[in-house]
Every structure is written in C-alpha cells, then in structure tokens.
Amino acid sequence: MAKEPQTPMDDELARHEQEADGVEQAEEQAAEERLMEGELEGLINDEESFEGSVDNPEAEMLAAQVGELEQSLAEAKDQALRAAAEAQNVRRRAEQEAEKARKFALEKFVKELLPVVDSLEKALETMEEGASEIHREGVSMTLKMQLDVLNKFGVESIEPHGEPFDPQVHEAMTMVPNPDLDPNTVMDVMQKGYLLNGRLVRPAMVVVSQKAN
C-alpha cells in the first residue's frame, strides 16, 4: 500500500512537535543541572558550617571560660563548706569552754573552804566527850549547812573506807599489813576527798592494806 504524500500542514505539525520535544529536553536538562548545583552548594555550606563550628576560636574561648567558671564555682562551694565547718567547731569549742568555766569557776573557792569543813568535823569529834549538847548541836548544824551549800554547787565528798584503792582519787599515806583484808584495800580515811562536778578537787588521804608477811 503506497504511503500518502505529506501535506504542508503535516510538515508544520511535525516541526512543532520536534520543537516541543527539544524544549522539554532542554528544560529537563536545566532542571537536572540546577538540582546538582543546589546539592553541591548544600554540601559546601554544610562543610563550611562544620569547619566553622570546629575551628571557631571564639567558641573555643567561650568553652574554656565556662570550664574556668565551673571550676571557680566548685572551689567557692568547697571553701564555703570548710568555713561553715570551722565556724561550727569554733562555736562548739566556745560552748564547751563556757560550760567548763561555769562548772569549775568555784574550784579555787571550794579548795579554800574545805579546811573550814575539816575543822568543823574535827571540832565535832573532840566535843563528843566533854562538850555540852547545845555546843555539839551548834557545831553539827554549822557543818551540815556548809556541806549542804557545797552539795548545792556540785561538790561531793569521797569516803572510800573498805573500797579498793584508786590512785585517781585516793592518796595513800601509808600501807599496813592486814590479813583480814584484800591487798590494796582502804583501811582508814585520814582525810576525806572532794569532787567538783566530777573533777577531783582534793584526793582522799587513806591508809591502804597490804599482804601480811
């Protein structure tokens, strides 16, 4: 079957189709080139941004300053804690010293007063035989008043008769062999001892037993 001859209209249509195909191909190629250029620019920008974040001297300087500030803050906190602990220790020591001064402020006065108590006790012992009842009662009442005042201010007597010898609060005047007592037992109290709020003011003077030969 013979091919029909093309008319001028057909030639014009073919030409327009070719031109449209060429334009479409050119647009697609341009779009691909723009896409490639955009991706390349994005990669370049990302790389520059990364390099800037790594090699930025200002950022490094700020990071170093932050580290120094954190270290200074930690040191300041440590110093504050140490200062608070030291202040608490000083306050505790001051309270202890004040309490000690309050308890033992009368120690010297008590030492001076004890010979008066000793004299009253000796006077009462010697008056047992030849003195009148009125005199004995007067001395006894005076001695009791003295002891009550001492007890009121934390003074207590040490009378260790029959107790084991304790060198912390007893002073051995002599040692006597005694088969009826265990060695180092207080046989006799020559002079009573005294404590002030638990602290020794005067040791008890005692006679101590020792093993019989």
Coordinates of C-alpha atoms in Angstrom, one line a residue:
M1 CA 0.0 0.0 0.0
A2 CA 1.5 3.3 -1.1
K3 CA 2.3 6.0 1.6
E4 CA 0.2 9.1 1.3
P5 CA 2.2 12.2 0.4
Q6 CA 2.6 14.7 3.3
T7 CA 0.9 18.0 3.0
P8 CA 2.4 21.3 4.2
M9 CA 0.1 21.1 7.2
D10 CA 1.7 17.8 8.2
D11 CA 5.1 19.2 7.9
E12 CA 4.2 22.1 10.1
L13 CA 2.8 19.8 12.8
A14 CA 5.9 17.7 12.7
R15 CA 8.1 20.7 13.1
H16 CA 6.1 22.0 16.1
E17 CA 6.4 18.5 17.8
Q18 CA 10.1 18.5 17.3
E19 CA 10.5 21.9 18.7
A20 CA 8.3 20.9 21.7
D21 CA 10.4 17.8 22.3
G22 CA 13.6 19.9 22.2
V23 CA 12.2 22.5 24.6
E24 CA 11.1 19.7 27.0
Q25 CA 14.5 18.1 26.8
A26 CA 16.2 21.4 27.4
E27 CA 14.0 22.1 30.5
E28 CA 14.7 18.7 31.9
Q29 CA 18.4 19.1 31.4
A30 CA 18.3 22.6 33.1
A31 CA 16.4 21.2 36.0
E32 CA 18.9 18.4 36.5
E33 CA 21.8 20.9 36.4
R34 CA 20.0 23.2 38.9
L35 CA 19.4 20.2 41.2
M36 CA 23.0 19.2 41.0
E37 CA 24.2 22.7 41.6
G38 CA 21.9 23.0 44.7
E39 CA 23.1 19.8 46.2
L40 CA 26.7 20.8 45.6
E41 CA 26.1 24.2 47.3
G42 CA 24.3 22.5 50.2
L43 CA 27.3 20.1 50.7
I44 CA 29.7 23.0 50.5
N45 CA 27.7 25.1 53.0
D46 CA 27.4 22.1 55.4
E47 CA 31.1 21.5 55.3
E48 CA 31.8 25.2 55.9
S49 CA 29.4 25.2 58.8
F50 CA 31.0 22.1 60.3
E51 CA 34.5 23.5 59.9
G52 CA 33.4 26.8 61.4
S53 CA 31.9 25.1 64.4
V54 CA 35.1 23.0 65.0
D55 CA 37.7 25.6 64.2
N56 CA 35.9 28.7 65.6
P57 CA 38.3 30.3 68.1
E58 CA 35.6 32.3 69.8
A59 CA 33.6 29.2 70.6
E60 CA 36.7 27.5 72.0
M61 CA 37.4 30.6 74.1
L62 CA 33.9 30.6 75.5
A63 CA 34.1 26.9 76.3
A64 CA 37.3 27.5 78.2
Q65 CA 35.8 30.4 80.1
V66 CA 32.8 28.2 81.1
G67 CA 35.2 25.5 82.3
E68 CA 37.1 28.0 84.4
L69 CA 33.8 29.4 85.9
E70 CA 32.7 25.9 86.8
Q71 CA 36.0 25.2 88.5
S72 CA 35.8 28.5 90.4
L73 CA 32.3 27.8 91.5
A74 CA 33.3 24.3 92.8
E75 CA 36.2 25.8 94.7
A76 CA 34.0 28.5 96.2
K77 CA 31.5 25.9 97.3
D78 CA 34.3 23.9 98.9
Q79 CA 35.7 26.9 100.7
A80 CA 32.2 27.9 102.0
L81 CA 31.7 24.4 103.4
R82 CA 35.1 24.4 105.1
A83 CA 34.4 27.9 106.6
A84 CA 31.0 26.7 107.9
A85 CA 32.5 23.6 109.4
E86 CA 35.3 25.7 111.0
A87 CA 32.8 28.1 112.4
Q88 CA 30.8 25.3 113.9
N89 CA 33.9 23.8 115.5
V90 CA 34.8 27.2 117.0
R91 CA 31.3 27.7 118.3
R92 CA 31.3 24.2 119.8
R93 CA 34.7 24.8 121.5
A94 CA 33.5 28.1 122.8
E95 CA 30.4 26.5 124.3
Q96 CA 32.5 23.7 125.9
E97 CA 34.9 26.3 127.4
A98 CA 32.0 28.3 128.7
E99 CA 30.4 25.2 130.2
K100 CA 33.7 24.2 131.7
A101 CA 34.2 27.7 133.2
R102 CA 30.7 27.7 134.6
K103 CA 31.2 24.2 136.2
F104 CA 34.6 24.8 137.7
A105 CA 34.7 28.5 138.4
L106 CA 34.3 27.8 142.1
E107 CA 37.1 25.3 142.3
K108 CA 39.6 27.7 144.0
F109 CA 36.9 28.8 146.4
V110 CA 36.0 25.2 147.3
K111 CA 39.6 24.4 148.0
E112 CA 39.8 27.3 150.4
L113 CA 36.6 26.3 152.1
L114 CA 37.5 22.6 152.6
P115 CA 39.8 23.3 155.6
V116 CA 36.9 25.0 157.4
V117 CA 34.8 21.9 156.9
D118 CA 37.7 19.8 158.1
S119 CA 38.0 21.9 161.3
L120 CA 34.3 21.7 162.0
E121 CA 34.4 17.9 161.6
K122 CA 37.4 17.7 164.0
A123 CA 35.7 20.0 166.4
L124 CA 32.6 17.9 166.4
E125 CA 34.7 14.7 167.1
T126 CA 36.5 16.3 170.1
M127 CA 33.3 17.6 171.5
E128 CA 31.7 14.2 171.7
E129 CA 33.1 13.6 175.2
G130 CA 33.4 16.9 177.2
A131 CA 31.1 19.4 175.4
S132 CA 27.5 20.2 176.2
E133 CA 24.7 19.1 173.9
I134 CA 24.0 22.6 172.9
H135 CA 27.6 23.2 171.7
R136 CA 27.6 19.9 169.8
E137 CA 24.3 20.7 168.1
G138 CA 25.5 24.1 167.1
V139 CA 28.7 22.8 165.5
S140 CA 26.8 19.9 163.9
M141 CA 24.2 22.3 162.4
T142 CA 27.0 24.6 161.1
L143 CA 28.8 21.7 159.5
K144 CA 25.6 20.5 157.9
M145 CA 24.9 23.9 156.4
Q146 CA 28.4 24.0 155.0
L147 CA 28.0 20.6 153.4
D148 CA 24.6 21.5 152.0
V149 CA 25.9 24.6 150.3
L150 CA 28.8 22.6 148.8
N151 CA 26.4 19.9 147.5
K152 CA 24.2 22.6 146.0
F153 CA 27.1 23.7 143.8
G154 CA 28.2 20.2 142.7
V155 CA 30.7 19.3 145.5
E156 CA 30.6 15.8 146.8
S157 CA 32.8 14.0 149.3
I158 CA 35.0 10.9 148.8
E159 CA 34.9 8.5 151.7
P160 CA 36.3 5.2 150.4
H161 CA 36.5 3.2 153.6
G162 CA 36.6 -0.5 152.7
E163 CA 36.8 0.2 148.9
P164 CA 39.7 -0.8 146.6
F165 CA 42.5 1.7 146.4
D166 CA 42.1 4.0 143.4
P167 CA 45.2 6.2 142.7
Q168 CA 43.0 8.5 140.5
V169 CA 41.1 9.8 143.6
H170 CA 43.0 8.4 146.6
E171 CA 46.3 9.3 148.1
A172 CA 48.0 6.5 150.1
M173 CA 49.6 7.9 153.2
T174 CA 50.9 4.5 154.4
M175 CA 50.4 0.8 153.8
V176 CA 49.8 -1.6 156.7
P177 CA 49.8 -5.4 156.5
N178 CA 46.3 -6.8 157.3
P179 CA 45.5 -10.5 156.9
D180 CA 41.7 -9.7 157.2
L181 CA 41.6 -7.5 154.1
D182 CA 42.5 -8.0 150.5
P183 CA 45.7 -6.2 149.5
N184 CA 45.2 -2.6 148.3
T185 CA 42.0 -2.0 150.3
V186 CA 41.4 1.3 152.0
M187 CA 41.6 0.5 155.8
D188 CA 41.1 4.0 157.1
V189 CA 40.4 7.5 155.8
M190 CA 42.6 10.1 157.3
Q191 CA 41.0 13.0 155.4
K192 CA 38.1 12.9 153.0
G193 CA 38.5 13.8 149.4
Y194 CA 36.2 16.0 147.3
L195 CA 34.9 16.3 143.7
L196 CA 33.6 19.4 142.0
N197 CA 31.2 18.3 139.2
G198 CA 33.1 15.1 138.8
R199 CA 36.5 16.7 138.8
L200 CA 38.9 15.9 141.6
V201 CA 39.5 18.9 143.9
R202 CA 41.3 17.0 146.7
P203 CA 42.2 13.4 146.9
A204 CA 41.2 11.3 149.9
M205 CA 44.1 10.6 152.2
V206 CA 43.9 6.9 153.1
V207 CA 45.7 4.0 154.8
V208 CA 45.9 1.0 152.5
S209 CA 46.2 -2.6 153.4
Q210 CA 48.9 -4.9 152.0
K211 CA 49.5 -8.6 152.1
A212 CA 50.7 -9.9 155.5
N213 CA 54.1 -11.4 155.7

